[in-house]
XYZ file of N, CA and C in Angstrom:
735
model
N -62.732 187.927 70.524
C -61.437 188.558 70.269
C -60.758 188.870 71.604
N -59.093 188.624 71.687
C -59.227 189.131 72.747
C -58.777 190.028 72.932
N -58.701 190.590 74.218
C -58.836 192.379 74.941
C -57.043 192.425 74.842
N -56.681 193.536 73.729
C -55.436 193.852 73.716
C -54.957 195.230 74.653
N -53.854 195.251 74.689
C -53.375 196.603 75.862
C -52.428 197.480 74.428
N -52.789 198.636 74.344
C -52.176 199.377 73.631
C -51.058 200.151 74.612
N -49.661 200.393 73.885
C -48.887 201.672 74.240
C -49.549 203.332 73.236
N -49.399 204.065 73.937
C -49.964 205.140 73.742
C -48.259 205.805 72.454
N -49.392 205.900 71.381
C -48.337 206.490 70.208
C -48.369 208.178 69.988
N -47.180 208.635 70.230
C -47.178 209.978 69.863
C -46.145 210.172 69.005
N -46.882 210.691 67.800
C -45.920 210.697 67.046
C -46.171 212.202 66.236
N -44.726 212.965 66.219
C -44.968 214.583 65.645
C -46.427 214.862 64.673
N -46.902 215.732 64.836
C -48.079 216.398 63.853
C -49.132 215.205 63.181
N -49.027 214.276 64.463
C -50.274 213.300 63.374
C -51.464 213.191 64.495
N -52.445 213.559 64.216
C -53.701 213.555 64.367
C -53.986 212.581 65.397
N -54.764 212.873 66.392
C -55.789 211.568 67.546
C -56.178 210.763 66.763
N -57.271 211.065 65.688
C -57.825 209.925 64.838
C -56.933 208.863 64.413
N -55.918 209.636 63.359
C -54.594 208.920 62.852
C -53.838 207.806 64.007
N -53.538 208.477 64.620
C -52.895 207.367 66.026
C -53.698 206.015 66.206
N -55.054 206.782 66.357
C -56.071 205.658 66.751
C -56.094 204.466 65.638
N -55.899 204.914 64.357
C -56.363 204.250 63.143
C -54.845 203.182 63.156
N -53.630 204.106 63.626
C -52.557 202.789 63.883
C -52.528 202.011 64.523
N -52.934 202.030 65.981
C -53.201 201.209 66.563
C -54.563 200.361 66.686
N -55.207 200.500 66.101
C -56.412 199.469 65.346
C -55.692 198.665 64.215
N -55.412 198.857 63.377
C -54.390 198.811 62.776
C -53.213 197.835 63.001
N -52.654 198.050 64.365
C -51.424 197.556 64.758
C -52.380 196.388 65.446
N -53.692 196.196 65.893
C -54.127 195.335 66.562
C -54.722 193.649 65.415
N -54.819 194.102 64.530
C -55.203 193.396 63.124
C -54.197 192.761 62.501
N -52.950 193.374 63.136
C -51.083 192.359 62.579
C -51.378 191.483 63.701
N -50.982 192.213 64.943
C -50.369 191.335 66.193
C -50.907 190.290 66.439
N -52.325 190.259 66.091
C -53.474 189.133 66.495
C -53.658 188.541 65.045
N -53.394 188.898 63.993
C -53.555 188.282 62.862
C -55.375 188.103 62.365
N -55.745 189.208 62.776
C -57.689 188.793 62.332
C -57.754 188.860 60.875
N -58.749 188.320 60.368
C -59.303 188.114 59.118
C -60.133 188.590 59.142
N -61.383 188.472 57.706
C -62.630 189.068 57.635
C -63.087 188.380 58.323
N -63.314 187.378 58.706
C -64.187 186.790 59.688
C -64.421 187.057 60.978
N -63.650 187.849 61.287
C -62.929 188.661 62.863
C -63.998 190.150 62.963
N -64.967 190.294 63.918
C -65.029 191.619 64.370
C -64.689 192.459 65.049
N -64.708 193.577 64.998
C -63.750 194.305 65.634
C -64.731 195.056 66.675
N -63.984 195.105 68.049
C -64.556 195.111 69.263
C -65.530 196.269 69.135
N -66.359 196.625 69.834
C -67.227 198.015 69.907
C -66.597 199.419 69.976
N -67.496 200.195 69.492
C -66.780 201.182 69.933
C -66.040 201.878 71.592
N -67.188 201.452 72.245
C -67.229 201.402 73.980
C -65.438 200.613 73.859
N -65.387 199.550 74.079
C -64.628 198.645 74.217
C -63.318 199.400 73.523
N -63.347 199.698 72.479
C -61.753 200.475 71.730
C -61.381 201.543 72.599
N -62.621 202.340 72.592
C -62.204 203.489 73.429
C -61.340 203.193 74.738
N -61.835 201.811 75.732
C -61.804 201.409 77.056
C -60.044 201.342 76.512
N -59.967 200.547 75.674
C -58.746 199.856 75.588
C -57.689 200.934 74.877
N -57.912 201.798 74.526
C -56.967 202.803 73.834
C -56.859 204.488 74.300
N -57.799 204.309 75.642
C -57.871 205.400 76.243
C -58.313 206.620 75.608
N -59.078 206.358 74.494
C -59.579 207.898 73.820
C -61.015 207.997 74.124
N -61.288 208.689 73.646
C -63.057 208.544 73.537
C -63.893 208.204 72.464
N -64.554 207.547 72.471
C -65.573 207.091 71.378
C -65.545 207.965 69.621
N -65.855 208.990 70.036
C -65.521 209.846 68.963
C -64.599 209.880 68.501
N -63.298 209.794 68.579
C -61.846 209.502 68.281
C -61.940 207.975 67.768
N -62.498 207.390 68.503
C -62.546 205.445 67.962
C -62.973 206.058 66.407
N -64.641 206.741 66.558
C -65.156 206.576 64.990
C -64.401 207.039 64.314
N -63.959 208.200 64.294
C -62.998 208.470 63.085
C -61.618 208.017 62.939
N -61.250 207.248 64.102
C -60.092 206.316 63.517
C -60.579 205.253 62.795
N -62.197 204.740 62.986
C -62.334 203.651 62.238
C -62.946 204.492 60.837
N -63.411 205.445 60.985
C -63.982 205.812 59.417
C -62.499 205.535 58.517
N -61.092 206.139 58.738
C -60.331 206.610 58.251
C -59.503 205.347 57.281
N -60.016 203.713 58.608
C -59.734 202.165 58.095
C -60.722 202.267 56.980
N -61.869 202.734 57.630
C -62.604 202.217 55.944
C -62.451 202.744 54.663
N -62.278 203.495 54.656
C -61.771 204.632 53.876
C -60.595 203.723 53.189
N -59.392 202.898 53.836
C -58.368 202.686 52.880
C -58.918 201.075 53.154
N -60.024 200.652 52.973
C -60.183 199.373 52.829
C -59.787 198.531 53.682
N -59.073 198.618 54.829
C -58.846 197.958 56.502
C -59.893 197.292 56.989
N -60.871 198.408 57.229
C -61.953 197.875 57.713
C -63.267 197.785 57.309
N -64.077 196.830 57.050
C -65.832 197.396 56.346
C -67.258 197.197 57.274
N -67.285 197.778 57.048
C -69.437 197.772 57.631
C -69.966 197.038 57.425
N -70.569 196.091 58.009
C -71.578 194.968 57.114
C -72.686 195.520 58.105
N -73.640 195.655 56.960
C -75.009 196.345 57.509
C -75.611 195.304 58.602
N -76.349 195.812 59.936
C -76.897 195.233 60.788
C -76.051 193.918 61.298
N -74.612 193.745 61.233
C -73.448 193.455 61.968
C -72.488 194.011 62.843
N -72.487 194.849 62.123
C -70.470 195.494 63.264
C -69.711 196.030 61.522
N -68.799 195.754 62.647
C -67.592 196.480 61.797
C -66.945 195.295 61.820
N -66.084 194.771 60.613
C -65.431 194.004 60.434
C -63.757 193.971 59.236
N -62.882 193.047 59.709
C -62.012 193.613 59.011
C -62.188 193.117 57.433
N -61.832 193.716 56.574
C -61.675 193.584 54.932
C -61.554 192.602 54.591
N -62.058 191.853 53.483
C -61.394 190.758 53.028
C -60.266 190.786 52.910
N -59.523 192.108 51.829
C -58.273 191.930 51.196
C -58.089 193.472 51.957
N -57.397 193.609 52.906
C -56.903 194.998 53.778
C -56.101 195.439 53.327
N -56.437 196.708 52.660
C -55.683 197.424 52.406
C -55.154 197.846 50.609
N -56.473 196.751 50.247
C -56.357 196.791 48.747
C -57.503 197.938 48.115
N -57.829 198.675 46.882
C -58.902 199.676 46.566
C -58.696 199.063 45.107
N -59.869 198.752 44.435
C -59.609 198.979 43.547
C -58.933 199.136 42.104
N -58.598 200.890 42.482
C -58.029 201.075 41.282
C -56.890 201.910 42.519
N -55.778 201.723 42.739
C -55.216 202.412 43.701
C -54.191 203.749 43.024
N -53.839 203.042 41.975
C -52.974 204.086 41.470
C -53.873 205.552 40.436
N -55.275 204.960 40.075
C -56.146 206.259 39.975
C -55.970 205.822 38.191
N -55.685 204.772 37.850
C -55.867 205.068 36.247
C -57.170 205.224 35.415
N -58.216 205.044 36.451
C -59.045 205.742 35.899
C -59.655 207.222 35.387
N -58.952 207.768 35.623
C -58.945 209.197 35.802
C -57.827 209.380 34.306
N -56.795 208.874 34.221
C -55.902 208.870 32.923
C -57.032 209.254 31.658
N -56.810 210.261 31.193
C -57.422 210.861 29.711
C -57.460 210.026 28.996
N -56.449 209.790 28.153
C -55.794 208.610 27.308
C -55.754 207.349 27.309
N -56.845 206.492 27.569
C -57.238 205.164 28.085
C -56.429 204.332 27.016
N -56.212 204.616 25.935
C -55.604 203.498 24.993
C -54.161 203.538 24.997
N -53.522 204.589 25.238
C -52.368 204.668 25.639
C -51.545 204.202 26.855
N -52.941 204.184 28.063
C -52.803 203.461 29.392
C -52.338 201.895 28.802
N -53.800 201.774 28.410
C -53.716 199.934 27.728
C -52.258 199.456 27.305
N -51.618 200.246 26.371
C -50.355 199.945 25.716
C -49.401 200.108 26.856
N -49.198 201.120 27.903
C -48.453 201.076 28.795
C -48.580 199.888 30.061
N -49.687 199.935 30.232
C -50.158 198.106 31.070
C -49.622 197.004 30.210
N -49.939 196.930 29.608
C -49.422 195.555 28.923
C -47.762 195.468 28.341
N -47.234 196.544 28.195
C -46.369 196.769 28.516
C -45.465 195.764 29.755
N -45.832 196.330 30.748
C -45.828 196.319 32.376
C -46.317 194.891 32.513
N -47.484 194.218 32.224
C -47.599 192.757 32.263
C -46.886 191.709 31.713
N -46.195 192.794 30.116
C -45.201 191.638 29.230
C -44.185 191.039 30.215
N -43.953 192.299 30.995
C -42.091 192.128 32.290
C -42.818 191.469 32.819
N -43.972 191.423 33.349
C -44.348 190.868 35.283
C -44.691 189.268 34.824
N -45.899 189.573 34.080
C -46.740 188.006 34.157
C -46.024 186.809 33.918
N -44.805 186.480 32.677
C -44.315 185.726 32.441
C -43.355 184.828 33.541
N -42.894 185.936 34.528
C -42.450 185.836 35.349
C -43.299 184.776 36.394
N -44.395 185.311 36.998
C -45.462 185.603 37.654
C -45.704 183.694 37.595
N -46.041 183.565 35.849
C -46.469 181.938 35.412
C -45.220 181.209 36.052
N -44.063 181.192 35.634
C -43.036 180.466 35.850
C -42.417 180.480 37.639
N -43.184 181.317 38.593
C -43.282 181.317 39.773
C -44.191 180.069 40.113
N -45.982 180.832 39.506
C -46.772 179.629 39.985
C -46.206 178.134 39.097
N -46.110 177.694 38.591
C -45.341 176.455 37.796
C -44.240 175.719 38.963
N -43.559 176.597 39.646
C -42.646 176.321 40.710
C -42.867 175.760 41.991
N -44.388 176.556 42.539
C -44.421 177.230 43.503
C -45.882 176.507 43.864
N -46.923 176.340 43.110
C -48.253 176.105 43.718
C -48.590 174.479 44.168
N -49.643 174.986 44.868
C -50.046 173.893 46.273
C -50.563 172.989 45.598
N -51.053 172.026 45.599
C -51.971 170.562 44.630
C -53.603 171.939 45.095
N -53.937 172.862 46.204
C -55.126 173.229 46.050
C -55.149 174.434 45.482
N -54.417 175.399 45.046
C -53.580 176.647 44.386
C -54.325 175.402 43.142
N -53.600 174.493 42.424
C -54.044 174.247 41.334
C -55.571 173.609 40.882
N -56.370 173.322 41.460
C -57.543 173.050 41.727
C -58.222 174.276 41.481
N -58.213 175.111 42.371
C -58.528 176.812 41.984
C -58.401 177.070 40.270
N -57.025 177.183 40.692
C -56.692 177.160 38.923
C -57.489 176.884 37.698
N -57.761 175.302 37.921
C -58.732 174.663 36.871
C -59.855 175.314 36.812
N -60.220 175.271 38.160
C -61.912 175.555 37.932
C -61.997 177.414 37.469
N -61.205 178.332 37.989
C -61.387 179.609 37.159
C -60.732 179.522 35.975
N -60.404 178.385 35.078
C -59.670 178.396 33.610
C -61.205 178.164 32.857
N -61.903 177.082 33.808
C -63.113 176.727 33.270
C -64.126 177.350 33.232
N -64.350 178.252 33.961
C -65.464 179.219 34.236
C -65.396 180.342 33.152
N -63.988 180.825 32.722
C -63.705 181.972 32.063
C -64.481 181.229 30.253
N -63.955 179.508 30.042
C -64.066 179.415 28.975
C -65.706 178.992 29.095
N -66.328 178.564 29.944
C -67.403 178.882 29.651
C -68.612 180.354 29.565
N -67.435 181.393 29.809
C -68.110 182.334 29.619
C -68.364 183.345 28.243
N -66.882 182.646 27.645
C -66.379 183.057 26.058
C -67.436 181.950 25.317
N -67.724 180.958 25.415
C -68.950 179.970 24.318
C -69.778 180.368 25.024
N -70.041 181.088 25.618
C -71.786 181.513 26.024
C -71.439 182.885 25.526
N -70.327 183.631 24.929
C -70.459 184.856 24.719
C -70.718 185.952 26.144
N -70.505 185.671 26.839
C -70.684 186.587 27.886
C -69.357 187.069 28.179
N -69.166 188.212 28.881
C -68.804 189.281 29.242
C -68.112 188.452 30.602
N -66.224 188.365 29.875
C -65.867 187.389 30.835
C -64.770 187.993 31.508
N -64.404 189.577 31.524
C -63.276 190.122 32.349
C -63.110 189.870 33.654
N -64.997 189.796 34.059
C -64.486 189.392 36.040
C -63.983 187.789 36.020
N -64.278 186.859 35.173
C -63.778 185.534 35.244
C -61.966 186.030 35.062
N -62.065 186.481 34.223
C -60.698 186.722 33.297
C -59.126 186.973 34.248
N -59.979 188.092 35.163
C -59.073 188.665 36.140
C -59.284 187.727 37.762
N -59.934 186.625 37.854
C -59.658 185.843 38.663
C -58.953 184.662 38.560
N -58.672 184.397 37.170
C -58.047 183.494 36.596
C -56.175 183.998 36.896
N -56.326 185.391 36.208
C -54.966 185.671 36.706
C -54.657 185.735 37.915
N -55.587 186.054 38.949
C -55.273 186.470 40.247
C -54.918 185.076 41.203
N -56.010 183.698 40.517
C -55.086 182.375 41.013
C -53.639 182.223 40.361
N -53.478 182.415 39.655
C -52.166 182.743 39.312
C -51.078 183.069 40.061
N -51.317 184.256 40.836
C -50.668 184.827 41.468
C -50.582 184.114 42.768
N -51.804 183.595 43.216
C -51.337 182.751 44.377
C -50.983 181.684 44.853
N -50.564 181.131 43.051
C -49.954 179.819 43.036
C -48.892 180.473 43.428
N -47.784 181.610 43.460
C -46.392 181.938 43.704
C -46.081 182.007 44.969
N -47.326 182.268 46.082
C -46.934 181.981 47.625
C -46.006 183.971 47.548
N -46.281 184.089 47.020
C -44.811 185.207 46.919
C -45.758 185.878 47.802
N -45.582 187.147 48.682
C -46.179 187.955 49.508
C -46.405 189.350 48.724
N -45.947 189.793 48.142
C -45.628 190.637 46.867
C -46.627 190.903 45.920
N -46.547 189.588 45.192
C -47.261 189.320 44.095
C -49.111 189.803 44.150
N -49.640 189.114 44.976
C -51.364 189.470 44.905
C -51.493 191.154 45.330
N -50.511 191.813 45.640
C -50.255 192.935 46.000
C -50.416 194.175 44.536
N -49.550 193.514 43.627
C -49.527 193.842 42.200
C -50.998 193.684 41.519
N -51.951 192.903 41.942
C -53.198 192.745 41.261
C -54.011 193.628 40.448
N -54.265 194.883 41.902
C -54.934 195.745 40.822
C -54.213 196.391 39.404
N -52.969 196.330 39.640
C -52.345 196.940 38.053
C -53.200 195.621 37.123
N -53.417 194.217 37.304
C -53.523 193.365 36.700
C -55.349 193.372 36.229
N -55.778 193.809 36.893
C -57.096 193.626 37.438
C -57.584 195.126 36.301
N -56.901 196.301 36.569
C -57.293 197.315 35.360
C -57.173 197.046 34.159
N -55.492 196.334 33.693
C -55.298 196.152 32.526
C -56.400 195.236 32.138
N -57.050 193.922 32.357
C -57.496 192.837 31.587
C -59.078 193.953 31.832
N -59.365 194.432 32.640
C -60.895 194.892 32.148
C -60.686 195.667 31.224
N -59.706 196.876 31.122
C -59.765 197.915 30.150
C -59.270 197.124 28.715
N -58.678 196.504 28.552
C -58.449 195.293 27.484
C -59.638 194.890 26.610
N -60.426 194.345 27.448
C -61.667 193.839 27.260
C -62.574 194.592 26.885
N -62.451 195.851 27.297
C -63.763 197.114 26.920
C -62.969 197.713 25.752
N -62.137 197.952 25.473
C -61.401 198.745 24.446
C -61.386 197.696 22.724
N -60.959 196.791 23.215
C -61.093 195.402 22.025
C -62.476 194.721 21.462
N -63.296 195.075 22.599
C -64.714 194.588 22.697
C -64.875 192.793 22.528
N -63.369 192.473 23.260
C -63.581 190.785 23.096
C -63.198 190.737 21.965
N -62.153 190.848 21.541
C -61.787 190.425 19.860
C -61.419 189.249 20.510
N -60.349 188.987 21.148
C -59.833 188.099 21.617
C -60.338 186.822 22.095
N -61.584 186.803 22.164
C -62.142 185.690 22.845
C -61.688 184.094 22.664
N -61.426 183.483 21.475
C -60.269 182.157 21.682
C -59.696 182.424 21.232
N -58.549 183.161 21.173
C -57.419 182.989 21.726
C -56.661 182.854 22.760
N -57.645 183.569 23.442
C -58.169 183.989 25.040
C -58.229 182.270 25.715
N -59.108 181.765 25.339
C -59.329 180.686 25.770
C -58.335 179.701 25.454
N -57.618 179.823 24.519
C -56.741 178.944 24.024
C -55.449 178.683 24.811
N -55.250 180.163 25.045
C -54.024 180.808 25.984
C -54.201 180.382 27.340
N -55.174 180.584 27.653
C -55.624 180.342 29.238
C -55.141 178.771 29.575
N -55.696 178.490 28.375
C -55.796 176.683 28.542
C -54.481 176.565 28.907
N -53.472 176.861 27.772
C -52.107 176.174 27.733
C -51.453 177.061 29.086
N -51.717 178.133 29.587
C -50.904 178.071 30.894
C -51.307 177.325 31.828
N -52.643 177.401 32.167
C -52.927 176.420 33.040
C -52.692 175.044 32.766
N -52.550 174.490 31.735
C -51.562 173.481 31.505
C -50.314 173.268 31.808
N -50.257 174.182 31.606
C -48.019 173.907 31.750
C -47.699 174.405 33.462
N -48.434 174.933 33.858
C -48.771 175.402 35.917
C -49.181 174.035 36.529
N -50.007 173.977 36.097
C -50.232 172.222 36.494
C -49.633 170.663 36.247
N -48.640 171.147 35.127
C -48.020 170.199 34.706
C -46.185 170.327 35.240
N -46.276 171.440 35.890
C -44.797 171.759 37.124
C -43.788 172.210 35.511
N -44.208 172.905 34.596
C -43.310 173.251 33.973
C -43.152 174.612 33.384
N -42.212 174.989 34.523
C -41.792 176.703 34.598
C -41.648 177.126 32.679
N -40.672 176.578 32.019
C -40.121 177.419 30.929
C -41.544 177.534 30.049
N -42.372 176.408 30.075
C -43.794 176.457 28.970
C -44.327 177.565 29.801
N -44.774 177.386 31.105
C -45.485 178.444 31.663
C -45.326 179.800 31.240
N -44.340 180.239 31.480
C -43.644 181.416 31.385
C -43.703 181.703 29.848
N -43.510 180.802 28.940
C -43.508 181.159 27.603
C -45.175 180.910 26.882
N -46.170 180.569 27.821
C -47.760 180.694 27.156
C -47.479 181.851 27.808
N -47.347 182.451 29.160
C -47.786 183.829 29.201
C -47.722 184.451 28.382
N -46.080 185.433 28.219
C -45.532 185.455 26.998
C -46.266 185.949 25.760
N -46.929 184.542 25.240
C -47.336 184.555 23.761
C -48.717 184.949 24.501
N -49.694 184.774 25.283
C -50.979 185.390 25.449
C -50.582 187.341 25.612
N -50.163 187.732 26.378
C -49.624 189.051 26.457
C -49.381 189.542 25.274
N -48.251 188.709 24.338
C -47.932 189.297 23.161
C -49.070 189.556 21.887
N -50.220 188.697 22.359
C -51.208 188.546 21.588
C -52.528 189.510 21.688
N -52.302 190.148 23.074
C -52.743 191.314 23.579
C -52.159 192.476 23.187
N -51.228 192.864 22.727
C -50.258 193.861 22.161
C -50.622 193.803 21.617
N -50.696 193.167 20.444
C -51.198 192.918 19.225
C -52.343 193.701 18.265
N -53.108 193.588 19.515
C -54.600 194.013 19.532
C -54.492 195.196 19.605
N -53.989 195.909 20.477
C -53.575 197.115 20.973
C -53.278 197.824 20.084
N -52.396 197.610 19.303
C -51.038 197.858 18.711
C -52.662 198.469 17.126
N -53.144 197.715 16.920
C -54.094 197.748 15.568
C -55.079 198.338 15.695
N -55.086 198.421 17.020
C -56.534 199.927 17.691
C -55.639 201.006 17.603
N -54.586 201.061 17.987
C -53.712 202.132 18.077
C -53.500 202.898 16.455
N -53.409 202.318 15.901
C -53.176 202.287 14.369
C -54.474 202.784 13.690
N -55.760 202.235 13.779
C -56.628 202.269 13.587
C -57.385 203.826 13.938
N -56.520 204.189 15.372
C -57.468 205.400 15.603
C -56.300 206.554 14.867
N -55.177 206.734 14.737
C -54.613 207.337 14.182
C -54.377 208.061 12.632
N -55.004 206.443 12.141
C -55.659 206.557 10.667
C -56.881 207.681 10.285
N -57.401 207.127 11.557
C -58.758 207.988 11.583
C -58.654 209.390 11.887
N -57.482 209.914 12.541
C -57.254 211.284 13.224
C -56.279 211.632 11.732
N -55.616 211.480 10.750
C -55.161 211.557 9.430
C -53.587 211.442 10.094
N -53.184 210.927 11.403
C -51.806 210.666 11.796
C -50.974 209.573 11.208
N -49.683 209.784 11.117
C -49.162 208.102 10.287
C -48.630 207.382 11.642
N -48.819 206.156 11.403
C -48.533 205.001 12.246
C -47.432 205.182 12.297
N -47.019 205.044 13.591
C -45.111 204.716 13.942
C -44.697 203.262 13.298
């Protein structure tokens, strides 16, 4: 890597650590590192940012902490795969009301995803679609083996997203990434081909360069997820002696 020269940041009421953590930080744009990139020693940060070691660690605890930077045991410190992504970022796990979340996500996916298809349909690389295939295929072999296919499920959408090139878009994931697991645990897989059926025909119409089908299998897979929703929703209300809207 090479040896960068920092300007010294002062900026009102923010912390040594904090500073430090921007300009680590600011050193991971300018140079453009990846996960494959380690990040210099602690000795070495300090040299180059004029603090002291102790100030390095907790500017770097503070990267790991928001996913910047990670530990790989008996390596170093290295930067993130996906910097700057957590998870669940907006905390919907913590939401009381998990079925009501569900209906409000999918909601939120009816606007985005359709969109999202008729981007990648536009937009993706001949190797964007290659990806494609092979997580369309993995997911449906995980529905005829009956297995437990949300982590396929949500990588399927997530090539999706990077058929659009958009900078934006893989940014939106984790909203995407909660909804299809909590989907999946709440329904218990009702869906399973239709699931597969759906999958098929977008990745059909993405690969076949045709935005309006794309956009309209999303669409009908989403709407088919409502659906589901919509009859759990119903279902538990019955049960609480409430009348269905």
């Amino acid at each position: 890597m090479k040896e960068a020269h920092f300007e010294s940041v002062k900026t009102e009421g923010t912390s040594l650590p904090e500073r430090t953590a921007e300009q680590i930080s600011r050193l991971i744009v300018e140079q453009h590192l990846t996960s494959e990139d380690k990040l210099p020693s602690e000795f070495e940060l300090a040299e180059q940012l004029h603090v002291g070691r102790g100030t390095v660690r907790e500017g770097v605890k503070l990267l790991v902490a928001r996913n910047v930077l990670e530990i790989r045991r008996g390596k170093g410190t290295y930067i993130a795969r996906n910097p700057g992504e957590v998870p669940d970022p907006l905390g919907f796990a913590y939401y009381p009301d998990q079925v009501q979340l569900a209906m409000d996500l999918v909601e939120i996916r009816g606007q985005m995803e359709p969109w999202v298809a008729r981007m990648a349909a536009e937009r993706a690389a001949p190797e964007d679609l290659t990806e494609l295939r092979e997580t369309c295929l993995v997911v449906e072999q995980d529905i005829l083996a009956e297995r437990d296919h949300s982590k396929n499920d949500v990588l399927f959408h997530v090539a999706i997203a990077k058929c659009t090139h958009n900078l934006v878009v893989p940014k939106l994931i984790p909203i995407i990434t909660y909804a299809i697991t909590l989907f999946v645990a709440l329904t218990k897989s009702r869906l399973r081909m239709e699931t597969l059926v759906d999958h098929r025909e977008i990745m059909e119409a993405i690969c076949n360069r045709n935005p309006e089908r794309a956009e309209e299998m999303m669409a009908r897979h989403i709407a088919h997820n409502r659906a589901v929703l919509e009859e759990i929703v119903a279902g538990l209300k019955e049960q609480e002696g409430t009348p269905s809207d």
